[in-house]
Short mmCIF file of C-alpha atoms in Angstrom, two decimals:
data_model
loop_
_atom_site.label_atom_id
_atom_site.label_comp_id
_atom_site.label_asym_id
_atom_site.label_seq_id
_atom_site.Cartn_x
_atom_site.Cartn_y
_atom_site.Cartn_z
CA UNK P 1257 2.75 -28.02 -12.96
CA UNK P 1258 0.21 -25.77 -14.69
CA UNK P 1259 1.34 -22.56 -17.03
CA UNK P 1260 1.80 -19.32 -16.10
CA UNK P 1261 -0.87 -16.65 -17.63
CA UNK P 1262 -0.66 -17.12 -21.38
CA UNK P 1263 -0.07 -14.22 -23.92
CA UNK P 1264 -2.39 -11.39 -24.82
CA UNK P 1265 -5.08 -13.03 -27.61
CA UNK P 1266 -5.45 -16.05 -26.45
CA UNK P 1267 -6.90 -15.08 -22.98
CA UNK P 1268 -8.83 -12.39 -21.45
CA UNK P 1269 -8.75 -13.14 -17.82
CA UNK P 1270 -6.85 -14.99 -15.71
CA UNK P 1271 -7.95 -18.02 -14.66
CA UNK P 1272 -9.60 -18.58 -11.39
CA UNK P 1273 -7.17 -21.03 -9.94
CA UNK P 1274 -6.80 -19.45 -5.78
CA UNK P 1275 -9.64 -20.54 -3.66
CA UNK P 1276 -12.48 -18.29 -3.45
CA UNK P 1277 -13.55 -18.99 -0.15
CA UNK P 1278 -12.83 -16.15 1.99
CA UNK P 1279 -16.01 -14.33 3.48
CA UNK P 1280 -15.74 -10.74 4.52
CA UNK P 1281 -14.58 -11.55 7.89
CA UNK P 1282 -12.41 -13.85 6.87
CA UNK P 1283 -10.28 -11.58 4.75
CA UNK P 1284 -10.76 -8.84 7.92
CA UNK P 1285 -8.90 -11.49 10.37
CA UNK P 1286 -6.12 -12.12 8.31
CA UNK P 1287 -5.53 -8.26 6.70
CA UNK P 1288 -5.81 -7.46 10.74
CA UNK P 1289 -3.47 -10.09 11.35
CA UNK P 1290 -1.35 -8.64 8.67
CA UNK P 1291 -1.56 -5.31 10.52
CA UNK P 1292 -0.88 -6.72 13.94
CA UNK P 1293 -1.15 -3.94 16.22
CA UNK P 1294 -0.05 -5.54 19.19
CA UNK P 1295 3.28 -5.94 17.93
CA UNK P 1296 3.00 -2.46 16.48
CA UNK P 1297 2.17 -1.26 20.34
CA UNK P 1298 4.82 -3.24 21.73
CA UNK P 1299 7.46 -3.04 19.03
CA UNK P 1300 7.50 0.25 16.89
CA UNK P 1301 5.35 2.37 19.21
CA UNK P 1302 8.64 2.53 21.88
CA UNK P 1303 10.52 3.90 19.38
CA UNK P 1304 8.42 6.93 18.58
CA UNK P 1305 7.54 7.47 22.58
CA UNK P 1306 11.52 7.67 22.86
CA UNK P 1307 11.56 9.87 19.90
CA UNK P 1308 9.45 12.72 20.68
CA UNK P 1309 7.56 11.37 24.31
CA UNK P 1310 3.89 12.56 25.14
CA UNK P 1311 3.73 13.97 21.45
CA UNK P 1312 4.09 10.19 20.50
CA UNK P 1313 -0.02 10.68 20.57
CA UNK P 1314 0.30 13.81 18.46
CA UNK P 1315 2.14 11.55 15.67
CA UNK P 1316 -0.06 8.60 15.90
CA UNK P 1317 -3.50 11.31 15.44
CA UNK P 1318 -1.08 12.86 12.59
CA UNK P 1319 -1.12 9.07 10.95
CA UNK P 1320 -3.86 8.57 11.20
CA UNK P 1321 -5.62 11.61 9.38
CA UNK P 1322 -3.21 10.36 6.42
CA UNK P 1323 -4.24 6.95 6.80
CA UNK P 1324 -8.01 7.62 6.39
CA UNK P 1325 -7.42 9.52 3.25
CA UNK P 1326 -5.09 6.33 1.92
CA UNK P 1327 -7.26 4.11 3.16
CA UNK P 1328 -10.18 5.54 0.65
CA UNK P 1329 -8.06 5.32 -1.94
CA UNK P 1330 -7.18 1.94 -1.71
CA UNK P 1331 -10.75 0.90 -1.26
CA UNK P 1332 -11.65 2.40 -4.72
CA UNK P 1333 -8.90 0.93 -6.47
CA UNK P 1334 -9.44 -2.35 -4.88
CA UNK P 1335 -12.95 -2.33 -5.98
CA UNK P 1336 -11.80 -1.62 -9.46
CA UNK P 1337 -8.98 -4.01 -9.82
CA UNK P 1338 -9.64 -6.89 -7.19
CA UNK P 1339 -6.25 -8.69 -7.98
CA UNK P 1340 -3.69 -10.89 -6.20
CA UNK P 1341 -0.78 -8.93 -6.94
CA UNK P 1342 -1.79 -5.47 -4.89
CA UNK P 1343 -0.88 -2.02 -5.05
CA UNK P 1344 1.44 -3.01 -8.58
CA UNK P 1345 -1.42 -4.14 -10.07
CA UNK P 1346 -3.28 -0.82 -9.35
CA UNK P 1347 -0.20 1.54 -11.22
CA UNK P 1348 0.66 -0.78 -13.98
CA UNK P 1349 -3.12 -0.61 -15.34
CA UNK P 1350 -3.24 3.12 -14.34
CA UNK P 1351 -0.10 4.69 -14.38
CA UNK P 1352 1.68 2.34 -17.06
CA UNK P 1353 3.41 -1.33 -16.76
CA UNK P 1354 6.50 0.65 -15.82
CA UNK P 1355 5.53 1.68 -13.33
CA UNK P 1356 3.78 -1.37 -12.17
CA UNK P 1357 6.83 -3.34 -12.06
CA UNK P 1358 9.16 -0.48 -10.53
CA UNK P 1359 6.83 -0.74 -7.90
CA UNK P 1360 5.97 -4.88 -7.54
CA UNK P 1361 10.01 -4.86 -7.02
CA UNK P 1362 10.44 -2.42 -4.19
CA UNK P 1363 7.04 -3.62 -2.76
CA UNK P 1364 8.74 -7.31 -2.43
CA UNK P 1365 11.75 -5.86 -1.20
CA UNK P 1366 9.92 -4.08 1.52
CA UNK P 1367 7.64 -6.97 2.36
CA UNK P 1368 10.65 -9.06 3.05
CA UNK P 1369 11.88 -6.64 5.05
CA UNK P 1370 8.77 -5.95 7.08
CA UNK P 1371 9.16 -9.50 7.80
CA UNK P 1372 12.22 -9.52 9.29
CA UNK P 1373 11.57 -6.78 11.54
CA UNK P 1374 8.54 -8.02 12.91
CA UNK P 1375 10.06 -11.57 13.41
CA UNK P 1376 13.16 -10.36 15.16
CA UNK P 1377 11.30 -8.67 17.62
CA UNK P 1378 9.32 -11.71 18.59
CA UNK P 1379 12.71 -13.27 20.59
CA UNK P 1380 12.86 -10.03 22.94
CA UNK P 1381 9.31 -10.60 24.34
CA UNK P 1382 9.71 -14.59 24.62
CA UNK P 1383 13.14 -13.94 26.57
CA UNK P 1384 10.59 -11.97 29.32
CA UNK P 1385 9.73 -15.83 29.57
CA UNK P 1386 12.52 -17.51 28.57
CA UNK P 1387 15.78 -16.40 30.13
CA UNK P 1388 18.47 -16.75 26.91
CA UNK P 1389 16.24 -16.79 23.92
CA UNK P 1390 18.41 -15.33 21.37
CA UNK P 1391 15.91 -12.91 19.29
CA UNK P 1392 17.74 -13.13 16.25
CA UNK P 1393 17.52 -16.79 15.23
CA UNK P 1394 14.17 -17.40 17.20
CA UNK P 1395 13.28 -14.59 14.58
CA UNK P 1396 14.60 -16.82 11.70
CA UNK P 1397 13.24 -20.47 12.88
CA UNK P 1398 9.40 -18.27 13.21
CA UNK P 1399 9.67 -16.56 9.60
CA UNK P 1400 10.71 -20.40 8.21
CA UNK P 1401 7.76 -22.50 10.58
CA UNK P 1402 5.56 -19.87 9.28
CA UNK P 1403 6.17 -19.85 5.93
CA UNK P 1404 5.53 -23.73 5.90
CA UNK P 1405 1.65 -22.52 7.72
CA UNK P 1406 1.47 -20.08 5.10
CA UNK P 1407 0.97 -22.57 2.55
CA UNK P 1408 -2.15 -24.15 3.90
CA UNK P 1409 -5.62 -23.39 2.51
CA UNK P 1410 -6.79 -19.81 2.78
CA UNK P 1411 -9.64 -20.51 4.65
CA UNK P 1412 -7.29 -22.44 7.50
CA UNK P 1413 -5.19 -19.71 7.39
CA UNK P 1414 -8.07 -17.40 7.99
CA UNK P 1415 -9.04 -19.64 11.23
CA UNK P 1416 -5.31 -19.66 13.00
CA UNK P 1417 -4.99 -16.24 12.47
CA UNK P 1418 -7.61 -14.86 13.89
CA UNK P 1419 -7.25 -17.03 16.96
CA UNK P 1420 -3.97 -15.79 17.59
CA UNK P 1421 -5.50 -12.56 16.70
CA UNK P 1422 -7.86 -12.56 19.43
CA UNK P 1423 -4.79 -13.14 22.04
CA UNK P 1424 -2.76 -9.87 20.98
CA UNK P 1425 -6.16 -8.17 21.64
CA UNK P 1426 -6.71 -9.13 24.71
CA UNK P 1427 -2.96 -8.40 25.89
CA UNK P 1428 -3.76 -4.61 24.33
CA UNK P 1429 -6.89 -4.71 26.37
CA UNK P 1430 -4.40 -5.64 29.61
CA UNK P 1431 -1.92 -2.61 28.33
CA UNK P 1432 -5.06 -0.25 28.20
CA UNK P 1433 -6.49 -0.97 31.83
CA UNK P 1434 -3.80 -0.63 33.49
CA UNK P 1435 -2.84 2.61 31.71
CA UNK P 1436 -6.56 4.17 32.32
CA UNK P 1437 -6.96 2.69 36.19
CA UNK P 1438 -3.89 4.24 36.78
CA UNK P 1439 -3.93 8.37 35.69
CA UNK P 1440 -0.33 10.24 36.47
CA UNK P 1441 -0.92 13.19 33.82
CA UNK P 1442 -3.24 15.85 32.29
CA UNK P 1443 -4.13 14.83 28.94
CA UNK P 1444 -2.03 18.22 27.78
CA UNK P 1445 1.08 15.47 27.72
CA UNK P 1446 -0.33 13.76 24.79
CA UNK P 1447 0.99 16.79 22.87
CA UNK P 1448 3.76 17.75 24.42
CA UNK P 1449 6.72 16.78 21.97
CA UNK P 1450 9.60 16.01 24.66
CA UNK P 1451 12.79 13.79 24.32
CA UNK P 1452 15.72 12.98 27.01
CA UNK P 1453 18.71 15.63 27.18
CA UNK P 1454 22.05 15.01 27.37
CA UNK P 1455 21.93 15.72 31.29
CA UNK P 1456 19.05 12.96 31.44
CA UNK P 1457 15.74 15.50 31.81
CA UNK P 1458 13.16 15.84 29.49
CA UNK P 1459 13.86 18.44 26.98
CA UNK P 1460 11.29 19.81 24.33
CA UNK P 1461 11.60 19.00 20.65
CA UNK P 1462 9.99 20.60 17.80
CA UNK P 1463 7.21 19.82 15.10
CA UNK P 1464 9.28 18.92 12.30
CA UNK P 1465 10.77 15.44 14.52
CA UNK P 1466 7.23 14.94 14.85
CA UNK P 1467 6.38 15.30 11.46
CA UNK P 1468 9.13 12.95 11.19
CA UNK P 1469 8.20 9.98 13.42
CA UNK P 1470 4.56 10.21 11.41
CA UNK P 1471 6.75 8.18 8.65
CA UNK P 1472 6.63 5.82 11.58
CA UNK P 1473 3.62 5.80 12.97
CA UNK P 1474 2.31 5.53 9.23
CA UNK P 1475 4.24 1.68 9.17
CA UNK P 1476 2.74 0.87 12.60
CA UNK P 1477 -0.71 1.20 10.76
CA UNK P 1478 0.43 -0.46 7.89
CA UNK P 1479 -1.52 -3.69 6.82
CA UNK P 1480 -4.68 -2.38 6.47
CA UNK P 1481 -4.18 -2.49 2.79
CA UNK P 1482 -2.85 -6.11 2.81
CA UNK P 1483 -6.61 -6.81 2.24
CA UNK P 1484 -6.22 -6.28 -1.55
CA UNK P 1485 -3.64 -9.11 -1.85
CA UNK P 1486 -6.61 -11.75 -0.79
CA UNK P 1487 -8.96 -10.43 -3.69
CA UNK P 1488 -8.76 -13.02 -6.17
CA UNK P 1489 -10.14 -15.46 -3.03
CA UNK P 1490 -12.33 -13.21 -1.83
CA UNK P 1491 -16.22 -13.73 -2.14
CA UNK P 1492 -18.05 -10.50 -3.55
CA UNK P 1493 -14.46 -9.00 -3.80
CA UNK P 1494 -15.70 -5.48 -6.00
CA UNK P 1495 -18.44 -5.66 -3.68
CA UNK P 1496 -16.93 -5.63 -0.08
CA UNK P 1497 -13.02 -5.13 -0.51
CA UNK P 1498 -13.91 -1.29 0.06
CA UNK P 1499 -15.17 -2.16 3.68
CA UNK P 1500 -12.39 -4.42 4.27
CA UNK P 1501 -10.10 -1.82 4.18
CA UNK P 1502 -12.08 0.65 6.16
CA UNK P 1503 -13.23 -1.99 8.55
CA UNK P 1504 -9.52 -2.51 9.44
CA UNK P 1505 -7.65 0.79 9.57
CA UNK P 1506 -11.16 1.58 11.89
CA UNK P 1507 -10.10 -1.17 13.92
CA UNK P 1508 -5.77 -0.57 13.86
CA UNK P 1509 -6.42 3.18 14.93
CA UNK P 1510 -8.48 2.53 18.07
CA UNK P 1511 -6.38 -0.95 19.08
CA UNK P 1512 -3.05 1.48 18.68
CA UNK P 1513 -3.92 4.63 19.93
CA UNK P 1514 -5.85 3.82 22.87
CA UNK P 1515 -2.94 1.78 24.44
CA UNK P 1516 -0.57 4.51 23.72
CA UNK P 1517 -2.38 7.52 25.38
CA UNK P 1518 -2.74 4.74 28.22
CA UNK P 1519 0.63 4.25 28.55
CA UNK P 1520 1.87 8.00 28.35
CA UNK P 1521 -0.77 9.12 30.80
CA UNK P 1522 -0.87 5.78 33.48
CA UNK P 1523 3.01 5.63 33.18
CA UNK P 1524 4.80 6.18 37.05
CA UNK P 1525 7.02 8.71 35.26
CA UNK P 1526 7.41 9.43 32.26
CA UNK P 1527 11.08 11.03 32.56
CA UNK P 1528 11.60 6.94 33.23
CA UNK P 1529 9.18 6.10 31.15
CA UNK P 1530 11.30 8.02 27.66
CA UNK P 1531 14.34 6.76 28.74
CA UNK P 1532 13.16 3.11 29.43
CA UNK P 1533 15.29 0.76 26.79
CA UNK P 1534 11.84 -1.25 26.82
CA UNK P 1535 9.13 1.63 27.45
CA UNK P 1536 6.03 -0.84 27.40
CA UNK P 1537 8.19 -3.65 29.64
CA UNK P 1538 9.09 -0.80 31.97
CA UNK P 1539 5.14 0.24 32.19
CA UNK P 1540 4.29 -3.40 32.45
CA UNK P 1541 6.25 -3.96 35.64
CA UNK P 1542 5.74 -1.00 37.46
CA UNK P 1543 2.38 -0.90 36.40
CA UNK P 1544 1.38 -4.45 36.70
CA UNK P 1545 3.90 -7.46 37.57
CA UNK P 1546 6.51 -9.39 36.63
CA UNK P 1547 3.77 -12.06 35.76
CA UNK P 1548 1.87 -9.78 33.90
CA UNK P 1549 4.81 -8.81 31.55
CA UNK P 1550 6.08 -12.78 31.13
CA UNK P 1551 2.11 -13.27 30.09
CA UNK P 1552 1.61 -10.13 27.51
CA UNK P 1553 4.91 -10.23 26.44
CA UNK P 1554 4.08 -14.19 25.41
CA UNK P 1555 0.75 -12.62 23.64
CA UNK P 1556 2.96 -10.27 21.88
CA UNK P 1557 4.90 -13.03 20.61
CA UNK P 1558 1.88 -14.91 19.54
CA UNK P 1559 0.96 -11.67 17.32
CA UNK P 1560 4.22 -11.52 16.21
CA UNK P 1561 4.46 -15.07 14.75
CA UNK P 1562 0.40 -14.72 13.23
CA UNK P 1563 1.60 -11.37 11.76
CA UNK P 1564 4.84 -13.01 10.11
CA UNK P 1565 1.98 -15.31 8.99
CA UNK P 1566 -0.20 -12.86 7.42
CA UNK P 1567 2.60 -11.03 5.39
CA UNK P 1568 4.22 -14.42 4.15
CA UNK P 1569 0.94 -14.78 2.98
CA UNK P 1570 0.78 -11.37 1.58
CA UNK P 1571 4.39 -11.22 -0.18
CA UNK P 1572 3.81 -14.70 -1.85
CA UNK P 1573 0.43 -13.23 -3.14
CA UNK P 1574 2.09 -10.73 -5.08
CA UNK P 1575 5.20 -12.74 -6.32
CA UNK P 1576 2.66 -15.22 -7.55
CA UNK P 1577 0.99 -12.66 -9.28
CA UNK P 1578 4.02 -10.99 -10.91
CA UNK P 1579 4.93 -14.52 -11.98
CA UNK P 1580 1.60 -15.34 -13.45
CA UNK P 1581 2.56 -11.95 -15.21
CA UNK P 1582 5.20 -13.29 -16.73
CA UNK P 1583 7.74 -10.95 -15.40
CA UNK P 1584 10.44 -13.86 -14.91
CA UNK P 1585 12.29 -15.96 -17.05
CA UNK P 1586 9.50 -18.99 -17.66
CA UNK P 1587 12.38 -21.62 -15.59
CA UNK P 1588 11.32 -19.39 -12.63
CA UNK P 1589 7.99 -17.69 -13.61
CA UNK P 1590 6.38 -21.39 -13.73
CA UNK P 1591 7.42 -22.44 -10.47
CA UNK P 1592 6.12 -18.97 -8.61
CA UNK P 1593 3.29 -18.94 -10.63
CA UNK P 1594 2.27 -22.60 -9.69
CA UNK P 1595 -0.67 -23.41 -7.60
CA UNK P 1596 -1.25 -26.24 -5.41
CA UNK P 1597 -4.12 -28.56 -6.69
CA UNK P 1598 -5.33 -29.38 -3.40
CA UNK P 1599 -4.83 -26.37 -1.10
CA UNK P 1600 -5.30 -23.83 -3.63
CA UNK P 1601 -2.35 -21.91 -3.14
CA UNK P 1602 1.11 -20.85 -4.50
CA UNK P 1603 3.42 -22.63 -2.68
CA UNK P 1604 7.13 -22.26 -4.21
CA UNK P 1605 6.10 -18.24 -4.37
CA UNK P 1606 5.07 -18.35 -0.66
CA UNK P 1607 8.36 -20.29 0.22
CA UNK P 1608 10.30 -17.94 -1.62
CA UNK P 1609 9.43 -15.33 0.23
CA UNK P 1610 9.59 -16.88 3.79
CA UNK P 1611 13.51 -17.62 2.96
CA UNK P 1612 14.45 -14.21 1.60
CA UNK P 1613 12.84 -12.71 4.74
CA UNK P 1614 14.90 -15.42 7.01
CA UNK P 1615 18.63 -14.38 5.34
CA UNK P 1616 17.53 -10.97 5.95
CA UNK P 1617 16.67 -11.54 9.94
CA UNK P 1618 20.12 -13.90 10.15
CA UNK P 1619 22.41 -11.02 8.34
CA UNK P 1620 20.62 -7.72 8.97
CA UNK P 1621 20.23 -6.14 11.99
CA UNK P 1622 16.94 -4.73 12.92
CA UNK P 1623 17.67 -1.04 12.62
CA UNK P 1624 19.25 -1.44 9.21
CA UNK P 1625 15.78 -3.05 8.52
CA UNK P 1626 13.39 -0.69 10.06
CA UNK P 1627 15.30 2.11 7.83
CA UNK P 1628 15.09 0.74 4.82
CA UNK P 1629 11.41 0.21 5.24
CA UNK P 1630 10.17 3.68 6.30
CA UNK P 1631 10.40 5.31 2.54
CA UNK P 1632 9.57 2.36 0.99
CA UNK P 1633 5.84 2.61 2.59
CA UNK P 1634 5.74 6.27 1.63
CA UNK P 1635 6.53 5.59 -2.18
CA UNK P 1636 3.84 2.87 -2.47
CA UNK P 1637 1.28 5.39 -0.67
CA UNK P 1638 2.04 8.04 -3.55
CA UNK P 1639 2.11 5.52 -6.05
CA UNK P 1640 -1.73 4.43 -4.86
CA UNK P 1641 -2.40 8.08 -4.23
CA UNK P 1642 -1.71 8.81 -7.74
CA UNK P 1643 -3.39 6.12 -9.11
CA UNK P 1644 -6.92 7.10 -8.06
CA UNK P 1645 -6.29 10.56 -9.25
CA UNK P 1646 -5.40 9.18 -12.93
CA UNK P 1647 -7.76 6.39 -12.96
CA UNK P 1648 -10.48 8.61 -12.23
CA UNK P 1649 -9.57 11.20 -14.69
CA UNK P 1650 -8.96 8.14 -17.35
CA UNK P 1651 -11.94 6.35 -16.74
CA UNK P 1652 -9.74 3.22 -15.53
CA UNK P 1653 -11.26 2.84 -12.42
CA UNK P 1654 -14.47 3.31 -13.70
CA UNK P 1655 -15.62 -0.37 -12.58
CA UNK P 1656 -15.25 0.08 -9.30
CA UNK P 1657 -18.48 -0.29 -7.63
CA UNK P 1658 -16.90 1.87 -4.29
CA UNK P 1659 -16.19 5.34 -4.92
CA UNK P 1660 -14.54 7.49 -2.54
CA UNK P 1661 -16.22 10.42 -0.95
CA UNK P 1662 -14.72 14.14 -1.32
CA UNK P 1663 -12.39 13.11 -4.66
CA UNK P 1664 -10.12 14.39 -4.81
CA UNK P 1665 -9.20 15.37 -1.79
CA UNK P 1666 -7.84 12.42 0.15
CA UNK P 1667 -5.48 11.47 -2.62
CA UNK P 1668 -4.24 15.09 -3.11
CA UNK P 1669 -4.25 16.00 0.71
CA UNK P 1670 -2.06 11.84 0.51
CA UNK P 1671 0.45 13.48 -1.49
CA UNK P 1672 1.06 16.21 0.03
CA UNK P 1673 1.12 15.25 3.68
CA UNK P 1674 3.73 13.12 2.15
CA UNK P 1675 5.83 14.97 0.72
CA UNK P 1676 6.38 16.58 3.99
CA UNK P 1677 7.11 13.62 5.86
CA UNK P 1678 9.64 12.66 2.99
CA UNK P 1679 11.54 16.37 3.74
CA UNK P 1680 11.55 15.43 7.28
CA UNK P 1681 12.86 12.03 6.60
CA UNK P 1682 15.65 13.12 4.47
CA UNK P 1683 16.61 15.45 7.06
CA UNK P 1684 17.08 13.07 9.15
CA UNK P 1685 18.03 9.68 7.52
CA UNK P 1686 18.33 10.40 3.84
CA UNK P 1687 19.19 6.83 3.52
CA UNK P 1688 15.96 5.66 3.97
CA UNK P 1689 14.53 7.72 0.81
CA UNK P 1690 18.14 6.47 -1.47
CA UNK P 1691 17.07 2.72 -0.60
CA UNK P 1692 13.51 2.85 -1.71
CA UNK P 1693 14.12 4.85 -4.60
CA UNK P 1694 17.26 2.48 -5.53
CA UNK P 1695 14.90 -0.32 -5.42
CA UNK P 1696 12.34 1.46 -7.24
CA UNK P 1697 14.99 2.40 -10.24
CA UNK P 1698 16.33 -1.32 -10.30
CA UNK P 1699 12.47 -2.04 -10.84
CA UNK P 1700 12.75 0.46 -13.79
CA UNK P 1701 15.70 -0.84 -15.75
CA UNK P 1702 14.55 -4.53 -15.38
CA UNK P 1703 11.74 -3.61 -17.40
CA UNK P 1704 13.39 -1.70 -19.84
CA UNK P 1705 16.25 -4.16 -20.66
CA UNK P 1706 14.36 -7.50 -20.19
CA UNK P 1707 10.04 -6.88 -20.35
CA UNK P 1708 9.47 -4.12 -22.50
CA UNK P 1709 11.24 -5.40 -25.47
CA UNK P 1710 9.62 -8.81 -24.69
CA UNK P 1711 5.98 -6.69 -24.10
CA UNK P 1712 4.45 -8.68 -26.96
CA UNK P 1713 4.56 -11.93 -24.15
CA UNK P 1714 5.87 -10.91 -20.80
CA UNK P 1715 4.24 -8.76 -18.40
CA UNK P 1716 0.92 -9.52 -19.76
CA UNK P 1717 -1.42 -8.06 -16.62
CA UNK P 1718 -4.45 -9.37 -17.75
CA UNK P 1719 -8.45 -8.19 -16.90
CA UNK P 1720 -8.78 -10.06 -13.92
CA UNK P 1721 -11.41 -13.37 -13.49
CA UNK P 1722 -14.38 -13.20 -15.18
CA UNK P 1723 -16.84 -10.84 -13.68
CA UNK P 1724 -19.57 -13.60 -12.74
CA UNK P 1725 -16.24 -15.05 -10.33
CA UNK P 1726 -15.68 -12.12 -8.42
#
């Protein structure tokens, strides 16, 4: 078993020991993958059309404005600090080692999480083919299958997923067609903010529930980021990580948006359409057949079990990382931070992960889950937002050979938008801000009481691999 990351002194870099073999497009298929918006379009995007109906459109546009700006950030700082272990390893070099571990901790917590929700939905769109398929343990047997694919070589990883990725496209293509072929409403309804009454009618809601539901629409374009987690085994990482990023929130916005306004203006009714338990399955039938559901909703399940995939692969990035950091105990930080000779990966980290995510999906149920990740997403966007400010201002980003246009306006206009969408939230479900910021606080004291007074050795967030290696 090889050592985790040695002290400060003896070692300047890490050492190269993840396979740099992804090309650009690989890293695009599986951050995409990652992203999934198929699942996000069959999955999360219900929930908002229920929320707040036509205006659904409104708070995807909404999103997506804020995305751009975040997703600029992120390409600078990936650029600067092309490292395993993601957005922590971003604030602990900017904002302070702290911070970097508050944040590594609620980011795991909320990867987990994010897995879990995605697999549990994966059961309700096989049971459109498979009368009795209980979603919650089909959930659990997909997160543990996939955490054994997960393991594999990068560069096979990169293959199955963007086969499977090619499927949920083509079922969003279906979605779209028959949404644009079949024109009910003036394109006014996209922003027409409407919800069902008590009496059953559609009843108009105001801007601040759609300022609200942009905390959701921001986690059904989350992934785009994921890109950063695949740096250390990315080819030309400083180089191209920057158009990564771009390259795939480009690609999420039009594959979620275009559905949607599809959907909301090809729908029969859309009275029926709000009040549908399964919106898209209810456009699907009316729209199309029952064949036509059974075969999208099997796509959807295929993007469902490449995206749990993807963010396996993701979360056991960064837990390898933090290991290699030597934030654990070394009885635990050399088994996380161990990488497979042959396939070039960290397997005990990736397992770890996949189980976590599992217990969560047996014990939790799927609204409990979606809460708990809404704020979490909004604290790591600040935290990255913040980062580019300060690393700019300190010169720590300095390296980066992207640099975002209009600075500093996306990260500032980031933070804001933000902290508007975290008043709505509390508003509405306070809980969701108390979880992340629990789990951010936890973060906090484990690094005061066991790797700050330890700093000498532990949490040693090195420089990277040598600059000829990335």
């Amino acid at each position: 078993m090889s050592p985790i990351t040695p002290p400060p002194g003896t070692s300047e870099h890490y050492e190269q020991e993840l396979s740099r073999s992804l090309n650009l497009r690989g890293n695009v298929l599986i951050t995409l993958s990652a992203v999934t918006p198929a699942s996000s379009v069959f999955i999360i995007i219900p929930t908002v059309i229920a929320a707040v109906g036509g205006a659904s459109f409104l708070a995807f546009l909404m999103a997506a404005a804020v995305a751009a700006c975040m997703a600029l950030c992120y390409a600078e700082l990936s650029s600067a600090f092309p490292i395993a272990g993601g957005e922590y390893s971003f604030a602990g070099r900017v904002l302070g080692k702290a911070a970097g571990f508050s944040l590594f901790l609620m980011n795991a917590f909320s990867l987990t999480m994010i897995i879990g929700v995605i697999a549990l939905g994966t059961g309700e769109y096989l049971a459109a083919a498979f009368d009795g398929a209980d979603s919650k343990w089909v959930g659990v047997a997909v997160i543990l299958v996939c955490s054994g694919v997960a393991i594999l070589n990068i560069r096979t990883n990169a293959w199955i997923t963007g086969v499977f990725l090619a499927l949920e496209m083509a079922a969003i293509v279906v979605v779209s067609i028959l949404g644009f072929v079949n024109v009910s409403r003036p394109v006014s309804t996209l922003f027409d903010a409407q919800t069902i009454g008590d009496d059953g009618t559609l009843v108009g809601v105001g801007l601040g529930l759609i300022a609200g539901q942009t905390a959701t629409a921001l986690f059904a374009y989350n992934g785009y980021g994921a890109a950063i987690y695949f740096a250390e085994e990315t080819q030309g990482a400083r180089k191209v990580m920057g158009k990564v990023i771009l390259v795939c929130l480009g690609v999420t916005v039009v594959a979620e948006m275009l559905p949607l306004a599809a959907v909301l203006l090809g729908a029969p009714d859309l009275t029926d359409l709000v009040s549908a338990g399964n919106p898209m399955e209810y456009f699907m039938t009316t729209r199309g057949s029952e064949a036509v559901n059974v075969a999208v909703s099997l796509a959807i399940a295929v993007a469902i079990i490449n995206a749990t995939v993807a963010i396996i692969l993701q979360g056991g990035r960064t837990l390898y990382s933090a290991a290699r950091d030597r934030a654990f105990p070394d009885a635990v930080g050399r088994r996380l931070a161990y990488v497979h000779p042959v396939l070039q990966t960290p397997p005990f980290a990736t397992i770890l992960i996949g189980v976590v995510a599992a217990t969560l999906a047996a014990f939790v149920p799927i609204g409990s889950l979606i809460t708990a990740t809404g704020a979490t997403l909004i604290v790591v966007y600040v935290f990255v937002a913040t980062s580019a400010l300060v690393g700019r201002r300190t010169g720590s980003t300095a390296g980066a050979q992207y640099r975002m246009p209009l600075f500093p306006l996306p990260p500032l206009a980031i933070i804001v938008a933000l902290a508007y969408v975290t008043y709505q939230v509390w508003d509405v479900n306070p809980w969701q801000i108390v979880i992340a910021l629990s789990a951010l606080g936890l973060g906090f004291v484990y690094h005061q009481v066991y790797l700050r007074p330890r700093h000498a050795d532990r949490w040693t967030m090195l420089a990277g691999a040598p600059e000829e290696d990335i």
